[in-house]
CSV table of C-alpha atoms in Angstrom, one decimal:
chain,number,residue,atom,x,y,z
A,1,GLN,CA,133.5,-70.7,-106.9
A,2,GLN,CA,130.9,-72.2,-107.5
A,3,GLN,CA,131.2,-75.6,-105.9
A,4,VAL,CA,128.2,-77.7,-108.1
A,5,LYS,CA,127.6,-76.3,-111.4
A,6,GLN,CA,124.0,-77.3,-113.2
A,7,SER,CA,122.5,-78.0,-116.3
A,8,PRO,CA,120.9,-76.9,-118.8
A,9,GLN,CA,118.9,-74.2,-116.9
A,10,SER,CA,115.8,-74.6,-118.5
A,11,LEU,CA,114.6,-77.7,-120.6
A,12,ILE,CA,110.8,-78.1,-122.2
A,13,VAL,CA,109.7,-82.3,-122.7
A,14,GLN,CA,107.1,-83.2,-124.0
A,15,LYS,CA,104.8,-85.0,-121.7
A,16,GLY,CA,106.2,-88.6,-121.2
A,17,GLY,CA,109.8,-87.5,-122.6
A,18,ILE,CA,113.1,-87.8,-120.5
A,19,SER,CA,114.5,-85.2,-118.7
A,20,ILE,CA,117.5,-85.1,-118.1
A,21,ILE,CA,119.7,-82.6,-115.8
A,22,ASN,CA,123.2,-82.7,-115.0
A,23,CYS,CA,125.6,-81.6,-111.5
A,24,ALA,CA,129.3,-81.1,-111.7
A,25,TYR,CA,131.0,-80.8,-108.6
A,26,GLU,CA,134.8,-80.4,-107.3
A,27,ASN,CA,134.8,-80.9,-103.8
A,28,THR,CA,136.0,-84.8,-103.5
A,29,ALA,CA,134.7,-84.2,-99.9
A,30,PHE,CA,131.4,-84.2,-101.1
A,31,ASP,CA,129.3,-87.4,-99.6
A,32,TYR,CA,125.7,-86.8,-100.2
A,33,PHE,CA,124.1,-85.7,-103.3
A,34,PRO,CA,120.7,-84.4,-103.0
A,35,TRP,CA,118.4,-83.2,-105.3
A,36,TYR,CA,115.2,-81.3,-105.1
A,37,GLN,CA,112.4,-80.2,-106.7
A,38,GLN,CA,110.7,-76.4,-106.0
A,39,PHE,CA,107.3,-75.0,-107.1
A,40,PRO,CA,106.9,-71.7,-107.0
A,41,GLY,CA,106.1,-70.2,-104.0
A,42,LYS,CA,107.4,-73.2,-101.8
A,43,GLY,CA,110.3,-74.6,-99.9
A,44,PRO,CA,112.2,-77.1,-102.3
A,45,ALA,CA,111.2,-81.0,-101.6
A,46,LEU,CA,113.6,-83.4,-100.8
A,47,LEU,CA,112.6,-86.3,-104.1
A,48,ILE,CA,115.8,-88.6,-103.8
A,49,ALA,CA,119.0,-88.3,-102.9
A,50,ILE,CA,122.4,-90.4,-103.4
A,51,ARG,CA,125.9,-91.2,-101.4
A,52,PRO,CA,129.0,-92.6,-104.0
A,53,ASP,CA,129.0,-96.0,-103.4
A,54,VAL,CA,126.3,-96.5,-105.2
A,55,SER,CA,126.2,-95.5,-109.3
A,56,GLU,CA,122.7,-95.7,-109.7
A,57,LYS,CA,119.8,-95.5,-107.7
A,58,LYS,CA,115.2,-95.0,-108.9
A,59,GLU,CA,112.7,-93.8,-107.2
A,60,GLY,CA,109.6,-94.2,-109.1
A,61,ARG,CA,110.1,-92.3,-112.2
A,62,PHE,CA,113.2,-90.2,-110.7
A,63,THR,CA,116.1,-92.2,-111.3
A,64,ILE,CA,120.1,-90.6,-109.9
A,65,SER,CA,123.4,-92.0,-111.8
A,66,PHE,CA,126.2,-90.7,-110.4
A,67,ASN,CA,129.9,-91.1,-111.8
A,68,LYS,CA,132.7,-90.7,-109.0
A,69,SER,CA,135.5,-90.9,-111.4
A,70,ALA,CA,134.6,-87.8,-112.8
A,71,LYS,CA,132.3,-86.4,-110.8
A,72,GLN,CA,128.7,-85.9,-111.9
A,73,PHE,CA,125.4,-86.6,-111.6
A,74,SER,CA,122.1,-86.9,-113.1
A,75,LEU,CA,118.8,-86.4,-112.6
A,76,HIS,CA,116.4,-88.5,-115.5
A,77,ILE,CA,112.7,-88.0,-115.0
A,78,MET,CA,110.9,-91.0,-116.9
A,79,ASP,CA,107.2,-90.7,-118.7
A,80,SER,CA,107.7,-86.9,-118.0
A,81,GLN,CA,104.3,-85.3,-116.3
A,82,PRO,CA,102.8,-82.2,-116.8
A,83,GLY,CA,102.9,-82.0,-113.3
A,84,ASP,CA,106.7,-82.4,-112.8
A,85,SER,CA,106.7,-78.6,-114.4
A,86,ALA,CA,109.1,-77.2,-111.3
A,87,THR,CA,112.7,-75.6,-110.9
A,88,TYR,CA,115.2,-79.0,-109.8
A,89,PHE,CA,117.8,-78.3,-107.7
A,90,CYS,CA,121.3,-80.8,-107.3
A,91,ALA,CA,122.9,-80.1,-104.0
A,92,ALA,CA,126.6,-81.9,-102.3
A,93,SER,CA,127.3,-82.0,-98.3
A,94,THR,CA,129.9,-83.8,-96.8
A,95,GLY,CA,127.1,-85.3,-95.7
A,96,GLN,CA,128.5,-84.5,-91.6
A,97,ALA,CA,125.7,-83.7,-89.2
A,98,GLY,CA,125.2,-80.1,-89.2
A,99,THR,CA,127.4,-79.1,-92.8
A,100,ALA,CA,125.1,-76.8,-95.2
A,101,LEU,CA,124.0,-78.0,-98.5
A,102,ILE,CA,126.0,-76.6,-101.6
A,103,PHE,CA,123.4,-76.1,-104.0
A,104,GLY,CA,123.8,-76.0,-107.4
A,105,LYS,CA,121.7,-72.7,-109.7
A,106,GLY,CA,118.5,-74.8,-110.3
A,107,THR,CA,116.8,-75.9,-113.4
A,108,THR,CA,113.2,-74.9,-114.5
A,109,LEU,CA,111.3,-77.9,-116.1
A,110,SER,CA,108.4,-77.0,-118.2
A,111,VAL,CA,106.6,-81.0,-119.3
A,112,SER,CA,104.4,-79.5,-122.4
A,113,SER,CA,101.3,-81.9,-123.0
B,1,GLY,CA,104.9,-81.2,-86.0
B,2,GLU,CA,105.4,-83.1,-89.2
B,3,GLU,CA,106.5,-80.3,-91.1
B,4,VAL,CA,108.5,-77.4,-90.5
B,5,ALA,CA,106.6,-74.5,-90.3
B,6,GLN,CA,108.1,-71.0,-90.4
B,7,THR,CA,106.2,-67.2,-90.1
B,8,PRO,CA,105.3,-64.7,-91.8
B,9,LYS,CA,104.8,-65.9,-95.5
B,10,HIS,CA,105.8,-62.1,-96.3
B,11,LEU,CA,107.1,-59.6,-94.6
B,12,VAL,CA,107.9,-55.5,-95.6
B,13,ARG,CA,110.8,-53.5,-94.4
B,14,GLY,CA,112.0,-50.0,-95.2
B,15,GLU,CA,115.2,-50.4,-95.8
B,16,GLY,CA,117.5,-49.5,-92.3
B,17,GLN,CA,114.1,-51.2,-90.2
B,18,LYS,CA,114.9,-54.5,-88.2
B,19,ALA,CA,113.4,-57.7,-89.4
B,20,LYS,CA,112.8,-60.8,-87.3
B,21,LEU,CA,110.9,-64.5,-88.8
B,22,TYR,CA,110.7,-67.7,-87.3
B,23,CYS,CA,110.5,-71.2,-88.0
B,24,ALA,CA,109.4,-74.0,-86.0
B,25,PRO,CA,110.8,-77.4,-86.8
B,26,ILE,CA,109.8,-80.9,-87.4
B,27,LYS,CA,109.3,-82.6,-83.2
B,28,GLY,CA,112.1,-84.3,-82.6
B,29,HIS,CA,115.0,-82.6,-85.5
B,30,SER,CA,117.8,-81.7,-83.8
B,31,TYR,CA,119.3,-79.3,-86.6
B,32,VAL,CA,118.2,-76.3,-88.0
B,33,PHE,CA,119.4,-74.6,-90.8
B,34,TRP,CA,119.1,-71.5,-92.2
B,35,TYR,CA,119.3,-70.3,-95.9
B,36,GLN,CA,118.6,-67.6,-98.0
B,37,GLN,CA,117.4,-67.7,-101.4
B,38,VAL,CA,118.2,-64.8,-103.9
B,39,LEU,CA,117.0,-64.2,-107.6
B,40,LYS,CA,114.7,-67.2,-107.7
B,41,ASN,CA,118.2,-69.4,-107.4
B,42,GLU,CA,120.2,-69.3,-105.7
B,43,PHE,CA,121.1,-70.3,-102.2
B,44,LYS,CA,123.1,-69.3,-100.0
B,45,PHE,CA,123.8,-70.9,-96.8
B,46,LEU,CA,123.6,-68.6,-93.5
B,47,ILE,CA,123.9,-70.4,-90.2
B,48,SER,CA,122.9,-73.9,-88.5
B,49,PHE,CA,122.5,-74.9,-85.3
B,50,GLN,CA,122.2,-79.0,-82.3
B,51,ASN,CA,119.8,-77.6,-80.5
B,52,GLU,CA,120.6,-74.5,-79.4
B,53,ASN,CA,124.0,-74.4,-79.7
B,54,VAL,CA,125.4,-72.7,-83.1
B,55,PHE,CA,127.2,-75.1,-85.6
B,56,ASP,CA,128.3,-73.7,-88.6
B,57,GLU,CA,127.5,-69.6,-89.0
B,58,THR,CA,130.5,-69.7,-92.1
B,59,GLY,CA,126.9,-68.7,-94.0
B,60,MET,CA,126.3,-65.1,-91.8
B,61,PRO,CA,127.5,-61.6,-92.4
B,62,LYS,CA,127.5,-61.1,-89.1
B,63,GLU,CA,127.5,-57.4,-88.3
B,64,ARG,CA,123.4,-57.1,-89.5
B,65,PHE,CA,122.7,-60.8,-88.9
B,66,SER,CA,121.8,-62.1,-85.9
B,67,ALA,CA,120.0,-66.6,-85.2
B,68,LYS,CA,119.0,-67.9,-82.2
B,69,CYS,CA,117.7,-71.4,-81.5
B,70,LEU,CA,116.1,-71.9,-78.0
B,71,PRO,CA,114.5,-74.3,-75.7
B,72,ASN,CA,111.4,-74.5,-76.1
B,73,SER,CA,110.6,-71.5,-78.6
B,74,PRO,CA,110.6,-71.0,-83.0
B,75,CYS,CA,114.4,-70.3,-83.9
B,76,SER,CA,115.2,-66.1,-85.6
B,77,LEU,CA,116.7,-65.3,-87.8
B,78,GLU,CA,117.0,-61.4,-86.9
B,79,ILE,CA,118.2,-58.9,-89.7
B,80,GLN,CA,119.3,-56.0,-87.4
B,81,ALA,CA,119.5,-52.5,-90.1
B,82,THR,CA,117.9,-53.8,-93.1
B,83,LYS,CA,119.4,-53.6,-96.5
B,84,LEU,CA,117.9,-53.3,-100.5
B,85,GLU,CA,119.4,-56.5,-101.1
B,86,ASP,CA,118.4,-58.2,-97.9
B,87,SER,CA,115.2,-59.1,-100.2
B,88,ALA,CA,115.1,-62.6,-100.8
B,89,VAL,CA,113.2,-65.9,-99.6
B,90,TYR,CA,115.2,-67.3,-96.7
B,91,PHE,CA,113.8,-71.1,-95.8
B,92,CYS,CA,114.5,-72.6,-92.7
B,93,ALA,CA,115.0,-77.0,-93.1
B,94,SER,CA,115.2,-79.3,-90.0
B,95,SER,CA,117.2,-83.1,-90.2
B,96,PRO,CA,116.5,-85.7,-87.5
B,97,THR,CA,120.7,-86.3,-88.2
B,98,GLY,CA,122.1,-83.6,-90.2
B,99,GLY,CA,123.7,-84.6,-92.3
B,100,GLU,CA,121.2,-85.9,-94.8
B,101,HIS,CA,117.0,-85.3,-94.9
B,102,ALA,CA,116.7,-81.7,-94.9
B,103,PHE,CA,113.2,-80.8,-94.6
B,104,PHE,CA,113.0,-77.6,-95.9
B,105,GLY,CA,109.6,-74.8,-94.8
B,106,PRO,CA,107.8,-72.9,-96.7
B,107,GLY,CA,110.0,-70.1,-96.9
B,108,THR,CA,109.4,-66.2,-95.7
B,109,ARG,CA,109.5,-63.7,-98.2
B,110,LEU,CA,111.9,-60.4,-97.3
B,111,THR,CA,110.9,-57.2,-99.5
B,112,VAL,CA,113.0,-54.2,-97.8
B,113,LEU,CA,112.1,-50.9,-99.9
């Protein structure tokens, strides 16, 4: 049973465009929703995270939108750049100490110049 | 240190041999997590520690996998009698709070021949 479903699997966006990646979760106990960016041969790096008490969080060109009733959240990358080309993972956890992150299967983003 | 360090970067083992991976968490971080990434994308949680104590080991295949985090030593993940299916990248992550802000190391790529 996949607890966090991520789509699309791959995405091609023109430079300057908006990249949108979506995730849906099932476990209503999840209370912490981070996004990670991973470049080939590297470990995932925390990009931005949100808790369900807010519907949106913005950090620079990256925005998380959160819909608690629909159990969905999404990552928007504004003004996408070739340097944003990477694999993006959404994740979820209960946010309690020591608990594991449950990852989506990742979205490979290619930003064409 | 300010980064999670993992050694070795690459490890090649024949089927049936032992493999041992090491992780030095960020100083001051009390929680350590091990994840296995297979097929480039899927992350599987293995085990978490709070200091030297196992916190959650629900993801560990206990017959062949073991892990330790001893005081003043790097954490370790050991696989006895490796199998072909153990080929993956193993990531260690550390967190100050355990529930959020998990910082990942660069990973160890294990290849079982």
